[in-house]
JSON list of C-alpha atoms in Angstrom, two decimals:
[
{"chain": "A", "resi": 1, "resn": "MET", "atom": "CA", "xyz": [4.72, -13.94, -7.90]},
{"chain": "A", "resi": 2, "resn": "GLU", "atom": "CA", "xyz": [6.29, -14.63, -11.28]},
{"chain": "A", "resi": 3, "resn": "SER", "atom": "CA", "xyz": [9.76, -16.00, -12.02]},
{"chain": "A", "resi": 4, "resn": "LYS", "atom": "CA", "xyz": [11.42, -15.69, -15.39]},
{"chain": "A", "resi": 5, "resn": "THR", "atom": "CA", "xyz": [12.04, -19.14, -16.82]},
{"chain": "A", "resi": 6, "resn": "GLU", "atom": "CA", "xyz": [9.90, -22.12, -15.95]},
{"chain": "A", "resi": 7, "resn": "LEU", "atom": "CA", "xyz": [10.44, -25.88, -15.96]},
{"chain": "A", "resi": 8, "resn": "ALA", "atom": "CA", "xyz": [8.83, -28.27, -18.42]},
{"chain": "A", "resi": 9, "resn": "ALA", "atom": "CA", "xyz": [8.13, -31.91, -17.68]},
{"chain": "A", "resi": 10, "resn": "GLY", "atom": "CA", "xyz": [11.40, -33.69, -16.95]},
{"chain": "A", "resi": 11, "resn": "GLY", "atom": "CA", "xyz": [13.03, -30.54, -15.60]},
{"chain": "A", "resi": 12, "resn": "ALA", "atom": "CA", "xyz": [13.91, -28.87, -18.93]},
{"chain": "A", "resi": 13, "resn": "VAL", "atom": "CA", "xyz": [13.95, -25.07, -18.90]},
{"chain": "A", "resi": 14, "resn": "VAL", "atom": "CA", "xyz": [11.28, -23.36, -21.00]},
{"chain": "A", "resi": 15, "resn": "PHE", "atom": "CA", "xyz": [12.26, -19.95, -22.36]},
{"chain": "A", "resi": 16, "resn": "ARG", "atom": "CA", "xyz": [9.46, -17.40, -22.72]},
{"chain": "A", "resi": 17, "resn": "LEU", "atom": "CA", "xyz": [9.68, -15.35, -25.92]},
{"chain": "A", "resi": 18, "resn": "ALA", "atom": "CA", "xyz": [7.40, -12.67, -27.34]},
{"chain": "A", "resi": 19, "resn": "ILE", "atom": "CA", "xyz": [7.14, -11.63, -30.97]},
{"chain": "A", "resi": 20, "resn": "VAL", "atom": "CA", "xyz": [5.90, -8.04, -31.33]},
{"chain": "A", "resi": 21, "resn": "GLU", "atom": "CA", "xyz": [5.23, -7.61, -35.05]},
{"chain": "A", "resi": 22, "resn": "ASP", "atom": "CA", "xyz": [2.30, -6.23, -37.05]},
{"chain": "A", "resi": 23, "resn": "GLU", "atom": "CA", "xyz": [3.11, -7.91, -40.39]},
{"chain": "A", "resi": 24, "resn": "GLU", "atom": "CA", "xyz": [1.66, -11.41, -40.66]},
{"chain": "A", "resi": 25, "resn": "ILE", "atom": "CA", "xyz": [4.34, -12.59, -43.07]},
{"chain": "A", "resi": 26, "resn": "TYR", "atom": "CA", "xyz": [7.11, -11.89, -40.55]},
{"chain": "A", "resi": 27, "resn": "VAL", "atom": "CA", "xyz": [5.15, -13.36, -37.63]},
{"chain": "A", "resi": 28, "resn": "ASN", "atom": "CA", "xyz": [4.75, -16.62, -39.54]},
{"chain": "A", "resi": 29, "resn": "GLN", "atom": "CA", "xyz": [8.38, -16.60, -40.64]},
{"chain": "A", "resi": 30, "resn": "LEU", "atom": "CA", "xyz": [9.72, -16.03, -37.14]},
{"chain": "A", "resi": 31, "resn": "GLN", "atom": "CA", "xyz": [7.48, -18.73, -35.71]},
{"chain": "A", "resi": 32, "resn": "GLU", "atom": "CA", "xyz": [8.78, -21.19, -38.31]},
{"chain": "A", "resi": 33, "resn": "TYR", "atom": "CA", "xyz": [12.38, -20.19, -37.57]},
{"chain": "A", "resi": 34, "resn": "ILE", "atom": "CA", "xyz": [11.82, -20.65, -33.82]},
{"chain": "A", "resi": 35, "resn": "GLN", "atom": "CA", "xyz": [10.33, -24.10, -34.42]},
{"chain": "A", "resi": 36, "resn": "THR", "atom": "CA", "xyz": [13.37, -25.08, -36.49]},
{"chain": "A", "resi": 37, "resn": "TYR", "atom": "CA", "xyz": [15.72, -23.63, -33.89]},
{"chain": "A", "resi": 38, "resn": "GLN", "atom": "CA", "xyz": [14.06, -25.66, -31.13]},
{"chain": "A", "resi": 39, "resn": "GLN", "atom": "CA", "xyz": [14.52, -28.87, -33.10]},
{"chain": "A", "resi": 40, "resn": "GLU", "atom": "CA", "xyz": [18.17, -28.11, -33.80]},
{"chain": "A", "resi": 41, "resn": "SER", "atom": "CA", "xyz": [19.19, -26.77, -30.38]},
{"chain": "A", "resi": 42, "resn": "GLY", "atom": "CA", "xyz": [17.01, -28.78, -28.00]},
{"chain": "A", "resi": 43, "resn": "ASN", "atom": "CA", "xyz": [15.93, -25.55, -26.27]},
{"chain": "A", "resi": 44, "resn": "GLU", "atom": "CA", "xyz": [12.21, -25.34, -25.54]},
{"chain": "A", "resi": 45, "resn": "ILE", "atom": "CA", "xyz": [10.62, -21.96, -26.28]},
{"chain": "A", "resi": 46, "resn": "GLN", "atom": "CA", "xyz": [7.12, -20.76, -25.41]},
{"chain": "A", "resi": 47, "resn": "VAL", "atom": "CA", "xyz": [6.01, -18.10, -27.91]},
{"chain": "A", "resi": 48, "resn": "GLN", "atom": "CA", "xyz": [3.48, -15.30, -27.50]},
{"chain": "A", "resi": 49, "resn": "VAL", "atom": "CA", "xyz": [2.53, -12.96, -30.36]},
{"chain": "A", "resi": 50, "resn": "PHE", "atom": "CA", "xyz": [1.60, -9.30, -29.97]},
{"chain": "A", "resi": 51, "resn": "ARG", "atom": "CA", "xyz": [0.55, -7.10, -32.88]},
{"chain": "A", "resi": 52, "resn": "ASP", "atom": "CA", "xyz": [1.63, -3.73, -31.46]},
{"chain": "A", "resi": 53, "resn": "GLY", "atom": "CA", "xyz": [3.69, -2.10, -28.73]},
{"chain": "A", "resi": 54, "resn": "GLU", "atom": "CA", "xyz": [0.51, -1.21, -26.85]},
{"chain": "A", "resi": 55, "resn": "ASP", "atom": "CA", "xyz": [-0.54, -4.86, -26.82]},
{"chain": "A", "resi": 56, "resn": "ILE", "atom": "CA", "xyz": [2.57, -6.15, -25.06]},
{"chain": "A", "resi": 57, "resn": "LEU", "atom": "CA", "xyz": [2.54, -3.29, -22.54]},
{"chain": "A", "resi": 58, "resn": "GLU", "atom": "CA", "xyz": [-1.04, -3.99, -21.51]},
{"chain": "A", "resi": 59, "resn": "ASN", "atom": "CA", "xyz": [-0.89, -6.13, -18.36]},
{"chain": "A", "resi": 60, "resn": "TYR", "atom": "CA", "xyz": [2.89, -6.59, -18.75]},
{"chain": "A", "resi": 61, "resn": "ARG", "atom": "CA", "xyz": [4.05, -8.72, -15.80]},
{"chain": "A", "resi": 62, "resn": "GLY", "atom": "CA", "xyz": [7.78, -9.13, -16.40]},
{"chain": "A", "resi": 63, "resn": "GLU", "atom": "CA", "xyz": [7.56, -12.88, -17.06]},
{"chain": "A", "resi": 64, "resn": "LEU", "atom": "CA", "xyz": [9.32, -12.85, -20.46]},
{"chain": "A", "resi": 65, "resn": "ASP", "atom": "CA", "xyz": [12.92, -13.88, -21.17]},
{"chain": "A", "resi": 66, "resn": "ILE", "atom": "CA", "xyz": [13.26, -12.52, -24.72]},
{"chain": "A", "resi": 67, "resn": "ILE", "atom": "CA", "xyz": [11.31, -9.99, -26.79]},
{"chain": "A", "resi": 68, "resn": "LEU", "atom": "CA", "xyz": [11.63, -9.75, -30.59]},
{"chain": "A", "resi": 69, "resn": "MET", "atom": "CA", "xyz": [10.35, -6.24, -31.23]},
{"chain": "A", "resi": 70, "resn": "ASP", "atom": "CA", "xyz": [9.52, -4.72, -34.60]},
{"chain": "A", "resi": 71, "resn": "ILE", "atom": "CA", "xyz": [10.45, -1.03, -34.61]},
{"chain": "A", "resi": 72, "resn": "GLN", "atom": "CA", "xyz": [7.93, 0.29, -37.14]},
{"chain": "A", "resi": 73, "resn": "MET", "atom": "CA", "xyz": [4.35, -0.44, -36.02]},
{"chain": "A", "resi": 74, "resn": "ARG", "atom": "CA", "xyz": [1.10, 1.38, -36.57]},
{"chain": "A", "resi": 75, "resn": "PHE", "atom": "CA", "xyz": [0.03, 2.52, -33.08]},
{"chain": "A", "resi": 76, "resn": "MET", "atom": "CA", "xyz": [3.04, 2.37, -30.75]},
{"chain": "A", "resi": 77, "resn": "ASP", "atom": "CA", "xyz": [6.47, 1.93, -32.31]},
{"chain": "A", "resi": 78, "resn": "GLY", "atom": "CA", "xyz": [8.85, -0.67, -30.93]},
{"chain": "A", "resi": 79, "resn": "MET", "atom": "CA", "xyz": [11.37, 1.80, -29.56]},
{"chain": "A", "resi": 80, "resn": "THR", "atom": "CA", "xyz": [8.76, 3.57, -27.43]},
{"chain": "A", "resi": 81, "resn": "ALA", "atom": "CA", "xyz": [7.41, 0.22, -26.22]},
{"chain": "A", "resi": 82, "resn": "ALA", "atom": "CA", "xyz": [10.93, -0.95, -25.36]},
{"chain": "A", "resi": 83, "resn": "GLU", "atom": "CA", "xyz": [11.61, 2.22, -23.36]},
{"chain": "A", "resi": 84, "resn": "ARG", "atom": "CA", "xyz": [8.46, 1.65, -21.29]},
{"chain": "A", "resi": 85, "resn": "ILE", "atom": "CA", "xyz": [9.23, -2.05, -20.83]},
{"chain": "A", "resi": 86, "resn": "ARG", "atom": "CA", "xyz": [12.70, -1.17, -19.54]},
{"chain": "A", "resi": 87, "resn": "GLU", "atom": "CA", "xyz": [11.10, 0.96, -16.84]},
{"chain": "A", "resi": 88, "resn": "LEU", "atom": "CA", "xyz": [9.33, -2.18, -15.60]},
{"chain": "A", "resi": 89, "resn": "ASP", "atom": "CA", "xyz": [11.85, -4.88, -16.48]},
{"chain": "A", "resi": 90, "resn": "GLY", "atom": "CA", "xyz": [15.59, -4.37, -16.53]},
{"chain": "A", "resi": 91, "resn": "GLU", "atom": "CA", "xyz": [16.32, -8.02, -17.22]},
{"chain": "A", "resi": 92, "resn": "VAL", "atom": "CA", "xyz": [14.36, -9.12, -20.30]},
{"chain": "A", "resi": 93, "resn": "VAL", "atom": "CA", "xyz": [16.48, -9.51, -23.46]},
{"chain": "A", "resi": 94, "resn": "ILE", "atom": "CA", "xyz": [15.26, -7.20, -26.22]},
{"chain": "A", "resi": 95, "resn": "MET", "atom": "CA", "xyz": [16.12, -7.68, -29.90]},
{"chain": "A", "resi": 96, "resn": "PHE", "atom": "CA", "xyz": [14.75, -5.35, -32.56]},
{"chain": "A", "resi": 97, "resn": "ILE", "atom": "CA", "xyz": [13.40, -6.47, -35.93]},
{"chain": "A", "resi": 98, "resn": "THR", "atom": "CA", "xyz": [14.02, -3.73, -38.48]},
{"chain": "A", "resi": 99, "resn": "ASN", "atom": "CA", "xyz": [15.32, -2.75, -41.88]},
{"chain": "A", "resi": 100, "resn": "MET", "atom": "CA", "xyz": [16.63, 0.54, -40.47]},
{"chain": "A", "resi": 101, "resn": "THR", "atom": "CA", "xyz": [20.11, 0.24, -38.95]},
{"chain": "A", "resi": 102, "resn": "ASN", "atom": "CA", "xyz": [20.11, 3.92, -37.90]},
{"chain": "A", "resi": 103, "resn": "TYR", "atom": "CA", "xyz": [18.17, 2.93, -34.75]},
{"chain": "A", "resi": 104, "resn": "ALA", "atom": "CA", "xyz": [21.32, 1.38, -33.27]},
{"chain": "A", "resi": 105, "resn": "ILE", "atom": "CA", "xyz": [22.26, 4.39, -31.14]},
{"chain": "A", "resi": 106, "resn": "ARG", "atom": "CA", "xyz": [18.78, 4.65, -29.60]},
{"chain": "A", "resi": 107, "resn": "GLY", "atom": "CA", "xyz": [18.93, 0.94, -28.93]},
{"chain": "A", "resi": 108, "resn": "TYR", "atom": "CA", "xyz": [21.75, 1.44, -26.42]},
{"chain": "A", "resi": 109, "resn": "ALA", "atom": "CA", "xyz": [19.37, 3.45, -24.24]},
{"chain": "A", "resi": 110, "resn": "VAL", "atom": "CA", "xyz": [17.15, 0.40, -23.74]},
{"chain": "A", "resi": 111, "resn": "ASP", "atom": "CA", "xyz": [20.04, -2.07, -23.58]},
{"chain": "A", "resi": 112, "resn": "ALA", "atom": "CA", "xyz": [18.98, -3.86, -26.76]},
{"chain": "A", "resi": 113, "resn": "LEU", "atom": "CA", "xyz": [21.04, -7.00, -27.27]},
{"chain": "A", "resi": 114, "resn": "ASP", "atom": "CA", "xyz": [20.94, -7.07, -31.06]},
{"chain": "A", "resi": 115, "resn": "TYR", "atom": "CA", "xyz": [19.08, -6.35, -34.28]},
{"chain": "A", "resi": 116, "resn": "VAL", "atom": "CA", "xyz": [17.43, -8.79, -36.67]},
{"chain": "A", "resi": 117, "resn": "LEU", "atom": "CA", "xyz": [17.54, -7.17, -40.11]},
{"chain": "A", "resi": 118, "resn": "LYS", "atom": "CA", "xyz": [14.74, -7.60, -42.63]},
{"chain": "A", "resi": 119, "resn": "PRO", "atom": "CA", "xyz": [14.57, -9.59, -44.83]},
{"chain": "A", "resi": 120, "resn": "VAL", "atom": "CA", "xyz": [15.28, -12.17, -42.11]},
{"chain": "A", "resi": 121, "resn": "THR", "atom": "CA", "xyz": [17.42, -15.19, -42.94]},
{"chain": "A", "resi": 122, "resn": "TYR", "atom": "CA", "xyz": [17.34, -18.29, -40.76]},
{"chain": "A", "resi": 123, "resn": "PHE", "atom": "CA", "xyz": [21.10, -18.49, -40.26]},
{"chain": "A", "resi": 124, "resn": "ALA", "atom": "CA", "xyz": [21.41, -14.90, -38.99]},
{"chain": "A", "resi": 125, "resn": "PHE", "atom": "CA", "xyz": [18.28, -15.27, -36.87]},
{"chain": "A", "resi": 126, "resn": "SER", "atom": "CA", "xyz": [19.42, -18.53, -35.26]},
{"chain": "A", "resi": 127, "resn": "GLN", "atom": "CA", "xyz": [22.80, -17.03, -34.37]},
{"chain": "A", "resi": 128, "resn": "LYS", "atom": "CA", "xyz": [21.22, -14.02, -32.71]},
{"chain": "A", "resi": 129, "resn": "LEU", "atom": "CA", "xyz": [18.60, -16.12, -30.89]},
{"chain": "A", "resi": 130, "resn": "ASN", "atom": "CA", "xyz": [21.35, -18.41, -29.66]},
{"chain": "A", "resi": 131, "resn": "ARG", "atom": "CA", "xyz": [23.16, -15.37, -28.26]},
{"chain": "A", "resi": 132, "resn": "ALA", "atom": "CA", "xyz": [19.99, -14.17, -26.53]},
{"chain": "A", "resi": 133, "resn": "ILE", "atom": "CA", "xyz": [19.34, -17.55, -24.93]},
{"chain": "A", "resi": 134, "resn": "GLY", "atom": "CA", "xyz": [22.97, -17.68, -23.85]},
{"chain": "A", "resi": 135, "resn": "ARG", "atom": "CA", "xyz": [22.48, -14.41, -21.98]},
{"chain": "A", "resi": 136, "resn": "VAL", "atom": "CA", "xyz": [19.36, -15.76, -20.27]},
{"chain": "A", "resi": 137, "resn": "LYS", "atom": "CA", "xyz": [21.19, -18.94, -19.24]},
{"chain": "A", "resi": 138, "resn": "ARG", "atom": "CA", "xyz": [24.08, -16.97, -17.76]},
{"chain": "A", "resi": 139, "resn": "ARG", "atom": "CA", "xyz": [21.84, -15.13, -15.32]},
{"chain": "A", "resi": 140, "resn": "GLU", "atom": "CA", "xyz": [22.79, -16.04, -11.81]},
{"chain": "A", "resi": 141, "resn": "ARG", "atom": "CA", "xyz": [20.35, -13.75, -10.04]},
{"chain": "A", "resi": 142, "resn": "HIS", "atom": "CA", "xyz": [16.73, -14.64, -9.50]},
{"chain": "A", "resi": 143, "resn": "SER", "atom": "CA", "xyz": [13.81, -12.26, -9.33]},
{"chain": "A", "resi": 144, "resn": "ILE", "atom": "CA", "xyz": [10.14, -12.09, -8.44]},
{"chain": "A", "resi": 145, "resn": "THR", "atom": "CA", "xyz": [7.50, -9.74, -9.77]},
{"chain": "A", "resi": 146, "resn": "ILE", "atom": "CA", "xyz": [4.99, -8.23, -7.35]},
{"chain": "A", "resi": 147, "resn": "ASN", "atom": "CA", "xyz": [1.90, -6.08, -7.77]},
{"chain": "A", "resi": 148, "resn": "VAL", "atom": "CA", "xyz": [2.30, -2.58, -6.34]},
{"chain": "A", "resi": 149, "resn": "PRO", "atom": "CA", "xyz": [-0.19, 0.32, -6.29]},
{"chain": "A", "resi": 150, "resn": "SER", "atom": "CA", "xyz": [1.39, 1.89, -9.39]},
{"chain": "A", "resi": 151, "resn": "GLY", "atom": "CA", "xyz": [1.50, -1.35, -11.41]},
{"chain": "A", "resi": 152, "resn": "ILE", "atom": "CA", "xyz": [4.16, -4.04, -11.12]},
{"chain": "A", "resi": 153, "resn": "GLN", "atom": "CA", "xyz": [7.66, -4.14, -9.65]},
{"chain": "A", "resi": 154, "resn": "LYS", "atom": "CA", "xyz": [10.45, -6.62, -10.22]},
{"chain": "A", "resi": 155, "resn": "LEU", "atom": "CA", "xyz": [12.61, -7.39, -7.19]},
{"chain": "A", "resi": 156, "resn": "GLU", "atom": "CA", "xyz": [15.93, -9.20, -7.23]},
{"chain": "A", "resi": 157, "resn": "ILE", "atom": "CA", "xyz": [15.63, -11.87, -4.56]},
{"chain": "A", "resi": 158, "resn": "PRO", "atom": "CA", "xyz": [19.20, -11.38, -3.23]},
{"chain": "A", "resi": 159, "resn": "ASP", "atom": "CA", "xyz": [18.35, -7.69, -2.64]},
{"chain": "A", "resi": 160, "resn": "ILE", "atom": "CA", "xyz": [15.44, -8.43, -0.26]},
{"chain": "A", "resi": 161, "resn": "TYR", "atom": "CA", "xyz": [16.37, -7.97, 3.43]},
{"chain": "A", "resi": 162, "resn": "TYR", "atom": "CA", "xyz": [13.07, -9.25, 4.80]},
{"chain": "A", "resi": 163, "resn": "VAL", "atom": "CA", "xyz": [9.33, -9.29, 4.20]},
{"chain": "A", "resi": 164, "resn": "GLU", "atom": "CA", "xyz": [6.90, -7.99, 6.81]},
{"chain": "A", "resi": 165, "resn": "SER", "atom": "CA", "xyz": [3.21, -8.82, 6.98]},
{"chain": "A", "resi": 166, "resn": "GLU", "atom": "CA", "xyz": [0.80, -5.99, 7.78]},
{"chain": "A", "resi": 167, "resn": "GLY", "atom": "CA", "xyz": [-2.64, -7.55, 7.59]},
{"chain": "A", "resi": 168, "resn": "HIS", "atom": "CA", "xyz": [-3.27, -8.30, 3.91]},
{"chain": "A", "resi": 169, "resn": "THR", "atom": "CA", "xyz": [-0.27, -6.21, 2.82]},
{"chain": "A", "resi": 170, "resn": "LEU", "atom": "CA", "xyz": [3.28, -7.51, 2.39]},
{"chain": "A", "resi": 171, "resn": "VAL", "atom": "CA", "xyz": [6.07, -4.97, 2.91]},
{"chain": "A", "resi": 172, "resn": "PHE", "atom": "CA", "xyz": [9.30, -5.84, 1.08]},
{"chain": "A", "resi": 173, "resn": "ARG", "atom": "CA", "xyz": [12.35, -4.14, 2.65]},
{"chain": "A", "resi": 174, "resn": "THR", "atom": "CA", "xyz": [15.10, -4.17, 0.04]},
{"chain": "A", "resi": 175, "resn": "ARG", "atom": "CA", "xyz": [18.37, -2.55, -0.98]},
{"chain": "A", "resi": 176, "resn": "ARG", "atom": "CA", "xyz": [16.32, -0.34, -3.33]},
{"chain": "A", "resi": 177, "resn": "GLY", "atom": "CA", "xyz": [13.82, 0.73, -0.69]},
{"chain": "A", "resi": 178, "resn": "GLU", "atom": "CA", "xyz": [10.41, -0.37, 0.52]},
{"chain": "A", "resi": 179, "resn": "PHE", "atom": "CA", "xyz": [7.71, -1.89, -1.68]},
{"chain": "A", "resi": 180, "resn": "ARG", "atom": "CA", "xyz": [4.14, -2.77, -0.66]},
{"chain": "A", "resi": 181, "resn": "SER", "atom": "CA", "xyz": [2.01, -5.43, -2.26]},
{"chain": "A", "resi": 182, "resn": "ARG", "atom": "CA", "xyz": [-1.27, -7.15, -1.49]},
{"chain": "A", "resi": 183, "resn": "GLY", "atom": "CA", "xyz": [-0.62, -10.79, -0.69]},
{"chain": "A", "resi": 184, "resn": "LYS", "atom": "CA", "xyz": [-0.37, -13.65, 1.78]},
{"chain": "A", "resi": 185, "resn": "MET", "atom": "CA", "xyz": [2.75, -14.40, 3.79]},
{"chain": "A", "resi": 186, "resn": "LYS", "atom": "CA", "xyz": [2.30, -18.15, 3.25]},
{"chain": "A", "resi": 187, "resn": "GLU", "atom": "CA", "xyz": [2.52, -17.76, -0.54]},
{"chain": "A", "resi": 188, "resn": "ILE", "atom": "CA", "xyz": [5.64, -15.57, -0.52]},
{"chain": "A", "resi": 189, "resn": "GLU", "atom": "CA", "xyz": [7.19, -17.88, 2.07]},
{"chain": "A", "resi": 190, "resn": "GLU", "atom": "CA", "xyz": [6.81, -20.83, -0.31]},
{"chain": "A", "resi": 191, "resn": "THR", "atom": "CA", "xyz": [8.44, -18.78, -3.05]},
{"chain": "A", "resi": 192, "resn": "LEU", "atom": "CA", "xyz": [11.43, -17.48, -1.05]},
{"chain": "A", "resi": 193, "resn": "VAL", "atom": "CA", "xyz": [12.35, -20.31, 1.34]},
{"chain": "A", "resi": 194, "resn": "PRO", "atom": "CA", "xyz": [14.41, -22.11, -1.37]},
{"chain": "A", "resi": 195, "resn": "TYR", "atom": "CA", "xyz": [16.55, -18.94, -1.60]},
{"chain": "A", "resi": 196, "resn": "GLY", "atom": "CA", "xyz": [17.63, -18.87, 2.05]},
{"chain": "A", "resi": 197, "resn": "PHE", "atom": "CA", "xyz": [14.65, -17.16, 3.72]},
{"chain": "A", "resi": 198, "resn": "PHE", "atom": "CA", "xyz": [13.15, -18.24, 7.06]},
{"chain": "A", "resi": 199, "resn": "ARG", "atom": "CA", "xyz": [9.91, -17.30, 8.82]},
{"chain": "A", "resi": 200, "resn": "SER", "atom": "CA", "xyz": [11.14, -16.00, 12.18]},
{"chain": "A", "resi": 201, "resn": "ASN", "atom": "CA", "xyz": [7.60, -15.39, 13.42]},
{"chain": "A", "resi": 202, "resn": "LYS", "atom": "CA", "xyz": [4.11, -14.77, 12.11]},
{"chain": "A", "resi": 203, "resn": "GLY", "atom": "CA", "xyz": [4.99, -11.33, 10.80]},
{"chain": "A", "resi": 204, "resn": "TYR", "atom": "CA", "xyz": [8.55, -11.64, 9.43]},
{"chain": "A", "resi": 205, "resn": "LEU", "atom": "CA", "xyz": [10.19, -13.62, 6.64]},
{"chain": "A", "resi": 206, "resn": "VAL", "atom": "CA", "xyz": [13.91, -12.87, 6.81]},
{"chain": "A", "resi": 207, "resn": "ASN", "atom": "CA", "xyz": [16.76, -13.35, 4.37]},
{"chain": "A", "resi": 208, "resn": "LEU", "atom": "CA", "xyz": [19.36, -15.32, 6.37]},
{"chain": "A", "resi": 209, "resn": "LYS", "atom": "CA", "xyz": [22.04, -13.71, 4.23]},
{"chain": "A", "resi": 210, "resn": "TYR", "atom": "CA", "xyz": [21.54, -10.41, 6.09]},
{"chain": "A", "resi": 211, "resn": "VAL", "atom": "CA", "xyz": [21.23, -11.72, 9.66]},
{"chain": "A", "resi": 212, "resn": "ASP", "atom": "CA", "xyz": [24.09, -10.13, 11.64]},
{"chain": "A", "resi": 213, "resn": "GLY", "atom": "CA", "xyz": [23.29, -11.92, 14.89]},
{"chain": "A", "resi": 214, "resn": "VAL", "atom": "CA", "xyz": [20.67, -12.92, 17.44]},
{"chain": "A", "resi": 215, "resn": "GLN", "atom": "CA", "xyz": [20.04, -10.79, 20.53]},
{"chain": "A", "resi": 216, "resn": "ASP", "atom": "CA", "xyz": [17.26, -10.59, 23.13]},
{"chain": "A", "resi": 217, "resn": "GLY", "atom": "CA", "xyz": [15.06, -13.00, 21.23]},
{"chain": "A", "resi": 218, "resn": "CYS", "atom": "CA", "xyz": [15.45, -11.06, 17.98]},
{"chain": "A", "resi": 219, "resn": "CYS", "atom": "CA", "xyz": [17.49, -11.43, 14.83]},
{"chain": "A", "resi": 220, "resn": "LEU", "atom": "CA", "xyz": [19.50, -8.38, 13.80]},
{"chain": "A", "resi": 221, "resn": "ILE", "atom": "CA", "xyz": [19.25, -7.16, 10.22]},
{"chain": "A", "resi": 222, "resn": "ARG", "atom": "CA", "xyz": [20.86, -3.83, 9.39]},
{"chain": "A", "resi": 223, "resn": "GLN", "atom": "CA", "xyz": [20.56, -2.69, 13.02]},
{"chain": "A", "resi": 224, "resn": "GLU", "atom": "CA", "xyz": [16.87, -3.61, 13.16]},
{"chain": "A", "resi": 225, "resn": "LYS", "atom": "CA", "xyz": [15.59, -6.11, 15.71]},
{"chain": "A", "resi": 226, "resn": "LEU", "atom": "CA", "xyz": [13.06, -8.57, 14.26]},
{"chain": "A", "resi": 227, "resn": "LEU", "atom": "CA", "xyz": [11.31, -10.78, 16.78]},
{"chain": "A", "resi": 228, "resn": "ILE", "atom": "CA", "xyz": [11.88, -14.54, 16.73]},
{"chain": "A", "resi": 229, "resn": "SER", "atom": "CA", "xyz": [8.92, -16.40, 18.21]},
{"chain": "A", "resi": 230, "resn": "ARG", "atom": "CA", "xyz": [9.70, -18.82, 21.02]},
{"chain": "A", "resi": 231, "resn": "ALA", "atom": "CA", "xyz": [8.18, -21.68, 19.08]},
{"chain": "A", "resi": 232, "resn": "ARG", "atom": "CA", "xyz": [10.52, -21.04, 16.11]},
{"chain": "A", "resi": 233, "resn": "LYS", "atom": "CA", "xyz": [13.70, -20.11, 17.96]},
{"chain": "A", "resi": 234, "resn": "ASN", "atom": "CA", "xyz": [15.46, -23.48, 17.77]},
{"chain": "A", "resi": 235, "resn": "GLU", "atom": "CA", "xyz": [14.46, -23.99, 14.13]},
{"chain": "A", "resi": 236, "resn": "PHE", "atom": "CA", "xyz": [15.64, -20.49, 13.29]},
{"chain": "A", "resi": 237, "resn": "LEU", "atom": "CA", "xyz": [19.04, -20.98, 14.90]},
{"chain": "A", "resi": 238, "resn": "GLU", "atom": "CA", "xyz": [19.42, -24.32, 13.15]},
{"chain": "A", "resi": 239, "resn": "ALA", "atom": "CA", "xyz": [18.48, -22.81, 9.78]},
{"chain": "A", "resi": 240, "resn": "LEU", "atom": "CA", "xyz": [20.89, -19.92, 10.33]},
{"chain": "A", "resi": 241, "resn": "SER", "atom": "CA", "xyz": [23.69, -22.31, 11.27]},
{"chain": "A", "resi": 242, "resn": "ASP", "atom": "CA", "xyz": [23.03, -24.46, 8.20]},
{"chain": "A", "resi": 243, "resn": "TYR", "atom": "CA", "xyz": [22.97, -21.39, 5.95]},
{"chain": "A", "resi": 244, "resn": "MET", "atom": "CA", "xyz": [26.27, -20.07, 7.32]},
{"chain": "A", "resi": 245, "resn": "SER", "atom": "CA", "xyz": [27.88, -23.51, 6.91]},
{"chain": "A", "resi": 246, "resn": "GLU", "atom": "CA", "xyz": [26.82, -23.62, 3.27]},
{"chain": "A", "resi": 247, "resn": "VAL", "atom": "CA", "xyz": [28.22, -20.14, 2.65]},
{"chain": "A", "resi": 248, "resn": "MET", "atom": "CA", "xyz": [31.51, -21.00, 4.33]},
{"chain": "A", "resi": 249, "resn": "ASN", "atom": "CA", "xyz": [31.86, -24.15, 2.23]}
]
């Protein structure tokens, strides 16, 4: 289960950025600019380099914060790659690297934040990168990425009603529907508990945000009754009470 940003030693946020560019001169230039930007801003950036749109799409897992995407590349152009990435990841910040401003209209379709025009100057680049990092920092929602039969799926944590365990399969019931993924309940429990989830019994991990009440030994979520085990009942009620107190305050 991947989250977007990660923490470095000391608790600093590390931003994950990808450069998708097939010209070595621009790859080197952007890497130098990013290094300078880190020193000036204090932001820590982890950089990955891809030489083509196909390269970044292969095994894409939705873990990136920012993508700097060249538009003109040999095998798969940046616009096509961006369109496919958007199908998988609606959150990553995309900025195009180009000398062709007529791509601006198409860029709206993939929610591109900005364009870095070639030849690239450090001042313009640093301003645009600062804007991109500002957008990442302003995100209030958190997400996880799960493996599904068709590939990967990003789920917004606040949109998850509950997770059900069916053997070695986890069923995520969400506002957007049902998603199935191979996994262990213990691992997803460790990921989601900090976001207000509680394990009501062996088979259910519920989002306390959506609990409408407790009845007949079950918690009620959207008119569904999910069993609370006797051994966890007192802990569940205490966790629910604490959650509601935090919300009220």
